[in-house]
Amino acid sequence: MSKVKVGVVGVGRMGTYHVGVLAELPDVELAAVVDTDPKNLLAIEKNYGTPGFNKHQDLYGKVEVAVVAVPTGLHYPITKDLLSAPPQPPPPTPAPRHALPPPPTQRAPPPRAREARGGAEGRSRGGPHP
């Protein structure tokens, strides 16, 4: 399964907390961060190796999910803009893996024919013991 590409808009105090948590999730790729303060971007790029941008529109086509961690008054316009972005084509899906054919059934070895001298009858007549 491929990782979900996530971006964080706003990497001040709260956004930095989000980045830290996202970076630890095994099924998440921290694909990009956005902030208007170059110092914040530089800190994230240095600590996590994640590219930084100064406009949320730069996330288009780079992420599948965005965390909006900006001042409250900016939540609605940024979220509305991100949700109104033109749809991106889905990432290519890997070719289906064909199931291996079932292993050949193992047959039990054929039953051995009983020896004529085997069993109680052969011993009672003085025949050799097996």
JSON list of C-alpha atoms in Angstrom, two decimals:
[
{"chain": "A", "resi": 1, "resn": "MET", "atom": "CA", "xyz": [0.00, 0.00, 0.00]},
{"chain": "A", "resi": 2, "resn": "SER", "atom": "CA", "xyz": [1.32, 3.43, -0.84]},
{"chain": "A", "resi": 3, "resn": "LYS", "atom": "CA", "xyz": [1.63, 6.21, 1.69]},
{"chain": "A", "resi": 4, "resn": "VAL", "atom": "CA", "xyz": [-0.89, 9.06, 1.85]},
{"chain": "A", "resi": 5, "resn": "LYS", "atom": "CA", "xyz": [0.71, 12.35, 0.80]},
{"chain": "A", "resi": 6, "resn": "VAL", "atom": "CA", "xyz": [-0.11, 15.01, 3.38]},
{"chain": "A", "resi": 7, "resn": "GLY", "atom": "CA", "xyz": [0.61, 18.73, 3.44]},
{"chain": "A", "resi": 8, "resn": "VAL", "atom": "CA", "xyz": [0.38, 21.15, 6.36]},
{"chain": "A", "resi": 9, "resn": "VAL", "atom": "CA", "xyz": [-0.73, 24.74, 5.81]},
{"chain": "A", "resi": 10, "resn": "GLY", "atom": "CA", "xyz": [0.64, 26.89, 8.59]},
{"chain": "A", "resi": 11, "resn": "VAL", "atom": "CA", "xyz": [3.68, 25.66, 10.49]},
{"chain": "A", "resi": 12, "resn": "GLY", "atom": "CA", "xyz": [3.67, 27.98, 13.47]},
{"chain": "A", "resi": 13, "resn": "ARG", "atom": "CA", "xyz": [3.22, 26.47, 16.92]},
{"chain": "A", "resi": 14, "resn": "MET", "atom": "CA", "xyz": [0.17, 24.26, 16.22]},
{"chain": "A", "resi": 15, "resn": "GLY", "atom": "CA", "xyz": [1.26, 23.36, 12.69]},
{"chain": "A", "resi": 16, "resn": "THR", "atom": "CA", "xyz": [4.64, 22.24, 13.98]},
{"chain": "A", "resi": 17, "resn": "TYR", "atom": "CA", "xyz": [2.87, 19.86, 16.38]},
{"chain": "A", "resi": 18, "resn": "HIS", "atom": "CA", "xyz": [0.89, 18.45, 13.44]},
{"chain": "A", "resi": 19, "resn": "VAL", "atom": "CA", "xyz": [4.08, 18.02, 11.39]},
{"chain": "A", "resi": 20, "resn": "GLY", "atom": "CA", "xyz": [5.75, 16.12, 14.24]},
{"chain": "A", "resi": 21, "resn": "VAL", "atom": "CA", "xyz": [2.85, 13.70, 14.60]},
{"chain": "A", "resi": 22, "resn": "LEU", "atom": "CA", "xyz": [2.42, 13.20, 10.84]},
{"chain": "A", "resi": 23, "resn": "ALA", "atom": "CA", "xyz": [6.13, 12.51, 10.37]},
{"chain": "A", "resi": 24, "resn": "GLU", "atom": "CA", "xyz": [5.88, 9.58, 12.80]},
{"chain": "A", "resi": 25, "resn": "LEU", "atom": "CA", "xyz": [2.92, 7.87, 11.13]},
{"chain": "A", "resi": 26, "resn": "PRO", "atom": "CA", "xyz": [4.04, 4.89, 9.03]},
{"chain": "A", "resi": 27, "resn": "ASP", "atom": "CA", "xyz": [1.37, 5.27, 6.33]},
{"chain": "A", "resi": 28, "resn": "VAL", "atom": "CA", "xyz": [1.93, 9.03, 5.83]},
{"chain": "A", "resi": 29, "resn": "GLU", "atom": "CA", "xyz": [4.38, 10.89, 3.63]},
{"chain": "A", "resi": 30, "resn": "LEU", "atom": "CA", "xyz": [4.84, 14.49, 4.75]},
{"chain": "A", "resi": 31, "resn": "ALA", "atom": "CA", "xyz": [4.90, 15.86, 1.19]},
{"chain": "A", "resi": 32, "resn": "ALA", "atom": "CA", "xyz": [4.86, 19.65, 1.69]},
{"chain": "A", "resi": 33, "resn": "VAL", "atom": "CA", "xyz": [4.34, 22.48, 4.16]},
{"chain": "A", "resi": 34, "resn": "VAL", "atom": "CA", "xyz": [3.13, 26.03, 3.63]},
{"chain": "A", "resi": 35, "resn": "ASP", "atom": "CA", "xyz": [3.79, 29.15, 5.70]},
{"chain": "A", "resi": 36, "resn": "THR", "atom": "CA", "xyz": [4.24, 32.86, 5.08]},
{"chain": "A", "resi": 37, "resn": "ASP", "atom": "CA", "xyz": [7.19, 33.04, 7.48]},
{"chain": "A", "resi": 38, "resn": "PRO", "atom": "CA", "xyz": [10.42, 31.83, 5.81]},
{"chain": "A", "resi": 39, "resn": "LYS", "atom": "CA", "xyz": [11.94, 30.99, 9.22]},
{"chain": "A", "resi": 40, "resn": "ASN", "atom": "CA", "xyz": [9.16, 28.50, 9.91]},
{"chain": "A", "resi": 41, "resn": "LEU", "atom": "CA", "xyz": [9.62, 26.87, 6.52]},
{"chain": "A", "resi": 42, "resn": "LEU", "atom": "CA", "xyz": [13.37, 26.66, 6.94]},
{"chain": "A", "resi": 43, "resn": "ALA", "atom": "CA", "xyz": [13.01, 24.97, 10.35]},
{"chain": "A", "resi": 44, "resn": "ILE", "atom": "CA", "xyz": [10.65, 22.30, 8.94]},
{"chain": "A", "resi": 45, "resn": "GLU", "atom": "CA", "xyz": [12.78, 21.75, 5.85]},
{"chain": "A", "resi": 46, "resn": "LYS", "atom": "CA", "xyz": [15.88, 21.35, 8.03]},
{"chain": "A", "resi": 47, "resn": "ASN", "atom": "CA", "xyz": [14.29, 19.01, 10.61]},
{"chain": "A", "resi": 48, "resn": "TYR", "atom": "CA", "xyz": [12.10, 16.88, 8.33]},
{"chain": "A", "resi": 49, "resn": "GLY", "atom": "CA", "xyz": [13.48, 17.33, 4.81]},
{"chain": "A", "resi": 50, "resn": "THR", "atom": "CA", "xyz": [10.04, 18.42, 3.62]},
{"chain": "A", "resi": 51, "resn": "PRO", "atom": "CA", "xyz": [9.75, 21.06, 0.89]},
{"chain": "A", "resi": 52, "resn": "GLY", "atom": "CA", "xyz": [8.18, 24.35, 1.94]},
{"chain": "A", "resi": 53, "resn": "PHE", "atom": "CA", "xyz": [6.05, 26.81, -0.01]},
{"chain": "A", "resi": 54, "resn": "ASN", "atom": "CA", "xyz": [4.63, 30.25, 0.76]},
{"chain": "A", "resi": 55, "resn": "LYS", "atom": "CA", "xyz": [1.17, 29.82, -0.87]},
{"chain": "A", "resi": 56, "resn": "HIS", "atom": "CA", "xyz": [-1.36, 27.11, -0.15]},
{"chain": "A", "resi": 57, "resn": "GLN", "atom": "CA", "xyz": [-2.12, 26.89, -3.88]},
{"chain": "A", "resi": 58, "resn": "ASP", "atom": "CA", "xyz": [1.33, 25.35, -4.29]},
{"chain": "A", "resi": 59, "resn": "LEU", "atom": "CA", "xyz": [-0.06, 22.19, -2.71]},
{"chain": "A", "resi": 60, "resn": "TYR", "atom": "CA", "xyz": [-2.26, 21.48, -5.75]},
{"chain": "A", "resi": 61, "resn": "GLY", "atom": "CA", "xyz": [-1.17, 18.19, -7.25]},
{"chain": "A", "resi": 62, "resn": "LYS", "atom": "CA", "xyz": [1.38, 17.53, -4.50]},
{"chain": "A", "resi": 63, "resn": "VAL", "atom": "CA", "xyz": [-0.82, 16.25, -1.67]},
{"chain": "A", "resi": 64, "resn": "GLU", "atom": "CA", "xyz": [-3.91, 14.13, -1.16]},
{"chain": "A", "resi": 65, "resn": "VAL", "atom": "CA", "xyz": [-4.73, 15.55, 2.28]},
{"chain": "A", "resi": 66, "resn": "ALA", "atom": "CA", "xyz": [-4.10, 18.96, 3.80]},
{"chain": "A", "resi": 67, "resn": "VAL", "atom": "CA", "xyz": [-4.03, 19.94, 7.45]},
{"chain": "A", "resi": 68, "resn": "VAL", "atom": "CA", "xyz": [-5.01, 23.58, 7.84]},
{"chain": "A", "resi": 69, "resn": "ALA", "atom": "CA", "xyz": [-3.31, 24.94, 10.96]},
{"chain": "A", "resi": 70, "resn": "VAL", "atom": "CA", "xyz": [-3.61, 28.68, 10.44]},
{"chain": "A", "resi": 71, "resn": "PRO", "atom": "CA", "xyz": [-5.20, 31.42, 12.57]},
{"chain": "A", "resi": 72, "resn": "THR", "atom": "CA", "xyz": [-8.93, 30.80, 12.97]},
{"chain": "A", "resi": 73, "resn": "GLY", "atom": "CA", "xyz": [-10.01, 33.64, 10.68]},
{"chain": "A", "resi": 74, "resn": "LEU", "atom": "CA", "xyz": [-8.12, 32.03, 7.77]},
{"chain": "A", "resi": 75, "resn": "HIS", "atom": "CA", "xyz": [-9.44, 28.48, 8.16]},
{"chain": "A", "resi": 76, "resn": "TYR", "atom": "CA", "xyz": [-12.53, 28.96, 6.04]},
{"chain": "A", "resi": 77, "resn": "PRO", "atom": "CA", "xyz": [-11.06, 30.80, 3.03]},
{"chain": "A", "resi": 78, "resn": "ILE", "atom": "CA", "xyz": [-8.03, 28.50, 2.78]},
{"chain": "A", "resi": 79, "resn": "THR", "atom": "CA", "xyz": [-10.04, 25.31, 3.27]},
{"chain": "A", "resi": 80, "resn": "LYS", "atom": "CA", "xyz": [-12.68, 26.46, 0.78]},
{"chain": "A", "resi": 81, "resn": "ASP", "atom": "CA", "xyz": [-9.97, 27.24, -1.76]},
{"chain": "A", "resi": 82, "resn": "LEU", "atom": "CA", "xyz": [-8.26, 23.87, -1.26]},
{"chain": "A", "resi": 83, "resn": "LEU", "atom": "CA", "xyz": [-11.57, 22.02, -1.62]},
{"chain": "A", "resi": 84, "resn": "SER", "atom": "CA", "xyz": [-12.44, 24.03, -4.74]},
{"chain": "A", "resi": 85, "resn": "ALA", "atom": "CA", "xyz": [-9.15, 23.20, -6.45]},
{"chain": "A", "resi": 86, "resn": "PRO", "atom": "CA", "xyz": [-9.42, 21.38, -9.74]},
{"chain": "A", "resi": 87, "resn": "PRO", "atom": "CA", "xyz": [-9.37, 17.63, -9.18]},
{"chain": "A", "resi": 88, "resn": "GLN", "atom": "CA", "xyz": [-6.05, 15.97, -9.73]},
{"chain": "A", "resi": 89, "resn": "PRO", "atom": "CA", "xyz": [-5.78, 12.68, -11.57]},
{"chain": "A", "resi": 90, "resn": "PRO", "atom": "CA", "xyz": [-5.45, 9.79, -9.16]},
{"chain": "A", "resi": 91, "resn": "PRO", "atom": "CA", "xyz": [-2.00, 8.33, -8.76]},
{"chain": "A", "resi": 92, "resn": "PRO", "atom": "CA", "xyz": [-1.32, 5.34, -10.98]},
{"chain": "A", "resi": 93, "resn": "THR", "atom": "CA", "xyz": [-2.31, 2.08, -9.43]},
{"chain": "A", "resi": 94, "resn": "PRO", "atom": "CA", "xyz": [0.14, -0.78, -9.58]},
{"chain": "A", "resi": 95, "resn": "ALA", "atom": "CA", "xyz": [-0.66, -3.64, -11.90]},
{"chain": "A", "resi": 96, "resn": "PRO", "atom": "CA", "xyz": [-2.63, -6.34, -10.10]},
{"chain": "A", "resi": 97, "resn": "ARG", "atom": "CA", "xyz": [-0.55, -9.15, -8.77]},
{"chain": "A", "resi": 98, "resn": "HIS", "atom": "CA", "xyz": [-1.68, -12.44, -10.18]},
{"chain": "A", "resi": 99, "resn": "ALA", "atom": "CA", "xyz": [-2.17, -15.13, -7.66]},
{"chain": "A", "resi": 100, "resn": "LEU", "atom": "CA", "xyz": [0.24, -17.99, -7.90]},
{"chain": "A", "resi": 101, "resn": "PRO", "atom": "CA", "xyz": [-1.31, -21.21, -9.06]},
{"chain": "A", "resi": 102, "resn": "PRO", "atom": "CA", "xyz": [-2.11, -23.56, -6.23]},
{"chain": "A", "resi": 103, "resn": "PRO", "atom": "CA", "xyz": [0.59, -26.10, -5.53]},
{"chain": "A", "resi": 104, "resn": "PRO", "atom": "CA", "xyz": [-0.06, -29.50, -7.05]},
{"chain": "A", "resi": 105, "resn": "THR", "atom": "CA", "xyz": [-1.96, -31.72, -4.72]},
{"chain": "A", "resi": 106, "resn": "GLN", "atom": "CA", "xyz": [0.19, -34.29, -3.06]},
{"chain": "A", "resi": 107, "resn": "ARG", "atom": "CA", "xyz": [-1.19, -37.74, -3.32]},
{"chain": "A", "resi": 108, "resn": "ALA", "atom": "CA", "xyz": [-0.78, -40.24, -0.57]},
{"chain": "A", "resi": 109, "resn": "PRO", "atom": "CA", "xyz": [1.47, -43.08, -1.62]},
{"chain": "A", "resi": 110, "resn": "PRO", "atom": "CA", "xyz": [-0.48, -46.06, -2.85]},
{"chain": "A", "resi": 111, "resn": "PRO", "atom": "CA", "xyz": [-1.22, -48.61, -0.15]},
{"chain": "A", "resi": 112, "resn": "ARG", "atom": "CA", "xyz": [1.26, -51.45, -0.04]},
{"chain": "A", "resi": 113, "resn": "ALA", "atom": "CA", "xyz": [0.02, -54.86, -0.90]},
{"chain": "A", "resi": 114, "resn": "ARG", "atom": "CA", "xyz": [-0.10, -57.12, 2.09]},
{"chain": "A", "resi": 115, "resn": "GLU", "atom": "CA", "xyz": [2.45, -59.80, 2.12]},
{"chain": "A", "resi": 116, "resn": "ALA", "atom": "CA", "xyz": [1.00, -63.25, 1.92]},
{"chain": "A", "resi": 117, "resn": "ARG", "atom": "CA", "xyz": [2.80, -64.28, 5.08]},
{"chain": "A", "resi": 118, "resn": "GLY", "atom": "CA", "xyz": [1.84, -61.20, 7.11]},
{"chain": "A", "resi": 119, "resn": "GLY", "atom": "CA", "xyz": [-0.61, -61.17, 9.96]},
{"chain": "A", "resi": 120, "resn": "ALA", "atom": "CA", "xyz": [-1.58, -63.87, 12.44]},
{"chain": "A", "resi": 121, "resn": "GLU", "atom": "CA", "xyz": [-2.32, -66.48, 9.81]},
{"chain": "A", "resi": 122, "resn": "GLY", "atom": "CA", "xyz": [1.24, -66.62, 8.55]},
{"chain": "A", "resi": 123, "resn": "ARG", "atom": "CA", "xyz": [2.71, -66.97, 12.05]},
{"chain": "A", "resi": 124, "resn": "SER", "atom": "CA", "xyz": [0.30, -69.64, 13.18]},
{"chain": "A", "resi": 125, "resn": "ARG", "atom": "CA", "xyz": [1.44, -71.98, 10.42]},
{"chain": "A", "resi": 126, "resn": "GLY", "atom": "CA", "xyz": [5.03, -71.74, 11.40]},
{"chain": "A", "resi": 127, "resn": "GLY", "atom": "CA", "xyz": [6.01, -69.15, 8.80]},
{"chain": "A", "resi": 128, "resn": "PRO", "atom": "CA", "xyz": [8.86, -66.75, 9.47]},
{"chain": "A", "resi": 129, "resn": "HIS", "atom": "CA", "xyz": [8.18, -63.78, 11.62]},
{"chain": "A", "resi": 130, "resn": "PRO", "atom": "CA", "xyz": [8.54, -60.40, 9.92]}
]
